[in-house]
Amino acid sequence: MNHERKNHMADAAVFGGRLLLAVLFLGGALQKAVDPAPAMGLLVDRSLPVVLIWPALAFNGAVGLALVLGWQVRAVALVAALYCAVTSLFHFLPDDPWQMSIFVKNWAIAGGLLVLGAHGGGRWVLQRRRATLGSQTDET
């Protein structure tokens, strides 16, 4: 397989991964907008104010859009990984297998986001800048 084809396949894989992660965050935003009661219940169960649902909705939507567009992918992915780690604690209910599966999935998603944060969003991103030396490009 030639080098150019490998690059296109890698670009497509990174873009596909970004889209799959984005769907999760955009779906979370939509879910909170359409039926906020379950998420509000998790907040109440942790003695947190239910008004936190709205910044969470906005954060989910912003992360999802940033991942789709490829805007500031490294920074967005790292912040989103931290968000997934923190929000996983809402689902740490050892007596509830369903909640424990969500807990583990949040950590797996955080892992994927850490990889994206470390390696960047690939070449198919909204914002790019020229490196100071040569014609090499790098994600902003």
PDB file of C-alpha atoms in Angstrom:
ATOM      1  CA  MET A   1       0.000   0.000   0.000  1.00  0.00           C
ATOM      2  CA  ASN A   2       1.477   3.347  -0.951  1.00  0.00           C
ATOM      3  CA  HIS A   3       2.204   6.091   1.556  1.00  0.00           C
ATOM      4  CA  GLU A   4      -0.424   8.509   0.209  1.00  0.00           C
ATOM      5  CA  ARG A   5      -3.171   5.896   0.468  1.00  0.00           C
ATOM      6  CA  LYS A   6      -2.136   5.070   4.042  1.00  0.00           C
ATOM      7  CA  ASN A   7      -2.331   8.781   4.898  1.00  0.00           C
ATOM      8  CA  HIS A   8      -5.840   9.041   3.445  1.00  0.00           C
ATOM      9  CA  MET A   9      -6.934   5.963   5.384  1.00  0.00           C
ATOM     10  CA  ALA A  10      -5.450   7.375   8.597  1.00  0.00           C
ATOM     11  CA  ASP A  11      -7.126  10.741   7.982  1.00  0.00           C
ATOM     12  CA  ALA A  12     -10.465   9.005   7.396  1.00  0.00           C
ATOM     13  CA  ALA A  13     -10.052   6.898  10.561  1.00  0.00           C
ATOM     14  CA  VAL A  14      -9.242   9.928  12.728  1.00  0.00           C
ATOM     15  CA  PHE A  15     -12.154  11.861  11.230  1.00  0.00           C
ATOM     16  CA  GLY A  16     -14.485   8.891  11.763  1.00  0.00           C
ATOM     17  CA  GLY A  17     -13.322   8.582  15.372  1.00  0.00           C
ATOM     18  CA  ARG A  18     -13.914  12.288  15.942  1.00  0.00           C
ATOM     19  CA  LEU A  19     -17.426  11.958  14.484  1.00  0.00           C
ATOM     20  CA  LEU A  20     -18.271   8.955  16.658  1.00  0.00           C
ATOM     21  CA  LEU A  21     -17.111  10.768  19.779  1.00  0.00           C
ATOM     22  CA  ALA A  22     -19.001  13.879  18.656  1.00  0.00           C
ATOM     23  CA  VAL A  23     -22.233  11.880  18.275  1.00  0.00           C
ATOM     24  CA  LEU A  24     -21.949  10.854  21.906  1.00  0.00           C
ATOM     25  CA  PHE A  25     -21.624  14.467  23.091  1.00  0.00           C
ATOM     26  CA  LEU A  26     -24.241  15.858  20.703  1.00  0.00           C
ATOM     27  CA  GLY A  27     -26.613  13.067  21.717  1.00  0.00           C
ATOM     28  CA  GLY A  28     -26.002  13.912  25.373  1.00  0.00           C
ATOM     29  CA  ALA A  29     -26.840  17.552  24.710  1.00  0.00           C
ATOM     30  CA  LEU A  30     -30.000  16.598  22.834  1.00  0.00           C
ATOM     31  CA  GLN A  31     -31.034  14.159  25.547  1.00  0.00           C
ATOM     32  CA  LYS A  32     -30.596  16.824  28.224  1.00  0.00           C
ATOM     33  CA  ALA A  33     -32.602  19.317  26.142  1.00  0.00           C
ATOM     34  CA  VAL A  34     -35.479  16.954  25.340  1.00  0.00           C
ATOM     35  CA  ASP A  35     -35.721  15.106  28.669  1.00  0.00           C
ATOM     36  CA  PRO A  36     -33.589  16.701  31.384  1.00  0.00           C
ATOM     37  CA  ALA A  37     -35.266  14.801  34.245  1.00  0.00           C
ATOM     38  CA  PRO A  38     -32.910  11.757  34.331  1.00  0.00           C
ATOM     39  CA  ALA A  39     -29.782  13.908  34.405  1.00  0.00           C
ATOM     40  CA  MET A  40     -31.379  16.219  36.956  1.00  0.00           C
ATOM     41  CA  GLY A  41     -32.113  13.147  39.074  1.00  0.00           C
ATOM     42  CA  LEU A  42     -28.423  12.212  39.042  1.00  0.00           C
ATOM     43  CA  LEU A  43     -27.574  15.735  40.203  1.00  0.00           C
ATOM     44  CA  VAL A  44     -30.161  15.607  43.000  1.00  0.00           C
ATOM     45  CA  ASP A  45     -28.861  12.181  44.083  1.00  0.00           C
ATOM     46  CA  ARG A  46     -25.416  13.779  44.507  1.00  0.00           C
ATOM     47  CA  SER A  47     -26.831  16.830  46.337  1.00  0.00           C
ATOM     48  CA  LEU A  48     -25.901  19.122  43.453  1.00  0.00           C
ATOM     49  CA  PRO A  49     -28.096  21.918  42.078  1.00  0.00           C
ATOM     50  CA  VAL A  50     -30.244  20.848  39.131  1.00  0.00           C
ATOM     51  CA  VAL A  51     -29.354  24.090  37.338  1.00  0.00           C
ATOM     52  CA  LEU A  52     -26.015  22.416  36.474  1.00  0.00           C
ATOM     53  CA  ILE A  53     -27.887  20.549  33.746  1.00  0.00           C
ATOM     54  CA  TRP A  54     -27.765  23.627  31.501  1.00  0.00           C
ATOM     55  CA  PRO A  55     -23.984  24.205  31.544  1.00  0.00           C
ATOM     56  CA  ALA A  56     -23.587  20.442  31.018  1.00  0.00           C
ATOM     57  CA  LEU A  57     -25.893  20.629  28.002  1.00  0.00           C
ATOM     58  CA  ALA A  58     -23.936  23.567  26.577  1.00  0.00           C
ATOM     59  CA  PHE A  59     -20.607  21.814  27.223  1.00  0.00           C
ATOM     60  CA  ASN A  60     -21.788  18.622  25.524  1.00  0.00           C
ATOM     61  CA  GLY A  61     -23.012  20.571  22.507  1.00  0.00           C
ATOM     62  CA  ALA A  62     -19.836  22.633  22.233  1.00  0.00           C
ATOM     63  CA  VAL A  63     -17.568  19.580  22.504  1.00  0.00           C
ATOM     64  CA  GLY A  64     -19.613  17.729  19.897  1.00  0.00           C
ATOM     65  CA  LEU A  65     -19.469  20.610  17.426  1.00  0.00           C
ATOM     66  CA  ALA A  66     -15.760  21.190  18.031  1.00  0.00           C
ATOM     67  CA  LEU A  67     -15.009  17.528  17.348  1.00  0.00           C
ATOM     68  CA  VAL A  68     -17.080  17.495  14.160  1.00  0.00           C
ATOM     69  CA  LEU A  69     -15.436  20.659  12.879  1.00  0.00           C
ATOM     70  CA  GLY A  70     -11.982  19.784  14.125  1.00  0.00           C
ATOM     71  CA  TRP A  71     -11.638  23.038  16.057  1.00  0.00           C
ATOM     72  CA  GLN A  72      -8.926  23.029  18.748  1.00  0.00           C
ATOM     73  CA  VAL A  73      -9.177  19.235  18.900  1.00  0.00           C
ATOM     74  CA  ARG A  74      -6.267  18.633  21.254  1.00  0.00           C
ATOM     75  CA  ALA A  75      -7.497  21.046  23.927  1.00  0.00           C
ATOM     76  CA  VAL A  76     -11.167  20.097  23.515  1.00  0.00           C
ATOM     77  CA  ALA A  77     -10.375  16.382  23.731  1.00  0.00           C
ATOM     78  CA  LEU A  78      -8.322  16.782  26.904  1.00  0.00           C
ATOM     79  CA  VAL A  79     -11.010  18.840  28.636  1.00  0.00           C
ATOM     80  CA  ALA A  80     -13.685  16.400  27.467  1.00  0.00           C
ATOM     81  CA  ALA A  81     -11.631  13.465  28.828  1.00  0.00           C
ATOM     82  CA  LEU A  82     -11.553  15.141  32.230  1.00  0.00           C
ATOM     83  CA  TYR A  83     -15.306  15.765  31.980  1.00  0.00           C
ATOM     84  CA  CYS A  84     -15.906  12.072  31.225  1.00  0.00           C
ATOM     85  CA  ALA A  85     -13.756  11.029  34.176  1.00  0.00           C
ATOM     86  CA  VAL A  86     -15.591  13.350  36.567  1.00  0.00           C
ATOM     87  CA  THR A  87     -19.077  12.540  35.292  1.00  0.00           C
ATOM     88  CA  SER A  88     -18.329   8.821  35.488  1.00  0.00           C
ATOM     89  CA  LEU A  89     -18.559   9.218  39.267  1.00  0.00           C
ATOM     90  CA  PHE A  90     -22.292   9.873  38.914  1.00  0.00           C
ATOM     91  CA  HIS A  91     -22.602   6.336  37.576  1.00  0.00           C
ATOM     92  CA  PHE A  92     -20.437   4.588  40.159  1.00  0.00           C
ATOM     93  CA  LEU A  93     -23.212   2.523  41.690  1.00  0.00           C
ATOM     94  CA  PRO A  94     -21.692  -0.948  42.261  1.00  0.00           C
ATOM     95  CA  ASP A  95     -25.090  -2.555  42.941  1.00  0.00           C
ATOM     96  CA  ASP A  96     -26.469  -1.406  39.563  1.00  0.00           C
ATOM     97  CA  PRO A  97     -24.872  -3.259  36.617  1.00  0.00           C
ATOM     98  CA  TRP A  98     -26.334  -0.807  34.085  1.00  0.00           C
ATOM     99  CA  GLN A  99     -24.826   2.215  35.845  1.00  0.00           C
ATOM    100  CA  MET A 100     -21.499   0.389  36.230  1.00  0.00           C
ATOM    101  CA  SER A 101     -21.413  -0.251  32.478  1.00  0.00           C
ATOM    102  CA  ILE A 102     -21.906   3.484  31.925  1.00  0.00           C
ATOM    103  CA  PHE A 103     -19.138   4.155  34.462  1.00  0.00           C
ATOM    104  CA  VAL A 104     -16.723   1.913  32.534  1.00  0.00           C
ATOM    105  CA  LYS A 105     -17.810   3.335  29.153  1.00  0.00           C
ATOM    106  CA  ASN A 106     -17.096   6.864  30.384  1.00  0.00           C
ATOM    107  CA  TRP A 107     -13.538   5.802  31.231  1.00  0.00           C
ATOM    108  CA  ALA A 108     -13.163   4.134  27.826  1.00  0.00           C
ATOM    109  CA  ILE A 109     -14.393   7.297  26.120  1.00  0.00           C
ATOM    110  CA  ALA A 110     -11.974   9.339  28.234  1.00  0.00           C
ATOM    111  CA  GLY A 111      -9.207   7.045  26.993  1.00  0.00           C
ATOM    112  CA  GLY A 112     -10.136   7.664  23.363  1.00  0.00           C
ATOM    113  CA  LEU A 113     -10.248  11.383  24.006  1.00  0.00           C
ATOM    114  CA  LEU A 114      -6.798  11.266  25.620  1.00  0.00           C
ATOM    115  CA  VAL A 115      -5.437   9.598  22.485  1.00  0.00           C
ATOM    116  CA  LEU A 116      -7.083  12.288  20.358  1.00  0.00           C
ATOM    117  CA  GLY A 117      -5.672  14.934  22.678  1.00  0.00           C
ATOM    118  CA  ALA A 118      -2.186  13.489  22.372  1.00  0.00           C
ATOM    119  CA  HIS A 119      -2.182  12.963  18.604  1.00  0.00           C
ATOM    120  CA  GLY A 120      -4.519  15.694  17.406  1.00  0.00           C
ATOM    121  CA  GLY A 121      -7.506  15.741  15.122  1.00  0.00           C
ATOM    122  CA  GLY A 122      -5.756  14.734  11.921  1.00  0.00           C
ATOM    123  CA  ARG A 123      -5.543  16.714   8.721  1.00  0.00           C
ATOM    124  CA  TRP A 124      -9.285  17.166   8.256  1.00  0.00           C
ATOM    125  CA  VAL A 125      -9.827  20.025  10.684  1.00  0.00           C
ATOM    126  CA  LEU A 126     -11.442  23.436  10.485  1.00  0.00           C
ATOM    127  CA  GLN A 127      -8.455  25.427  11.685  1.00  0.00           C
ATOM    128  CA  ARG A 128      -4.900  24.926  10.547  1.00  0.00           C
ATOM    129  CA  ARG A 129      -1.780  27.007  10.735  1.00  0.00           C
ATOM    130  CA  ARG A 130       1.493  26.946   8.876  1.00  0.00           C
ATOM    131  CA  ALA A 131       4.531  25.892  10.847  1.00  0.00           C
ATOM    132  CA  THR A 132       7.205  28.565  11.034  1.00  0.00           C
ATOM    133  CA  LEU A 133       9.713  26.394   9.176  1.00  0.00           C
ATOM    134  CA  GLY A 134       8.929  24.745   5.859  1.00  0.00           C
ATOM    135  CA  SER A 135       5.541  23.846   4.494  1.00  0.00           C
ATOM    136  CA  GLN A 136       4.609  21.406   7.260  1.00  0.00           C
ATOM    137  CA  THR A 137       1.188  22.114   8.788  1.00  0.00           C
ATOM    138  CA  ASP A 138       0.117  21.542  12.328  1.00  0.00           C
ATOM    139  CA  GLU A 139      -3.221  21.645  14.086  1.00  0.00           C
ATOM    140  CA  THR A 140      -3.972  24.739  16.139  1.00  0.00           C
TER     141      THR A 140
END
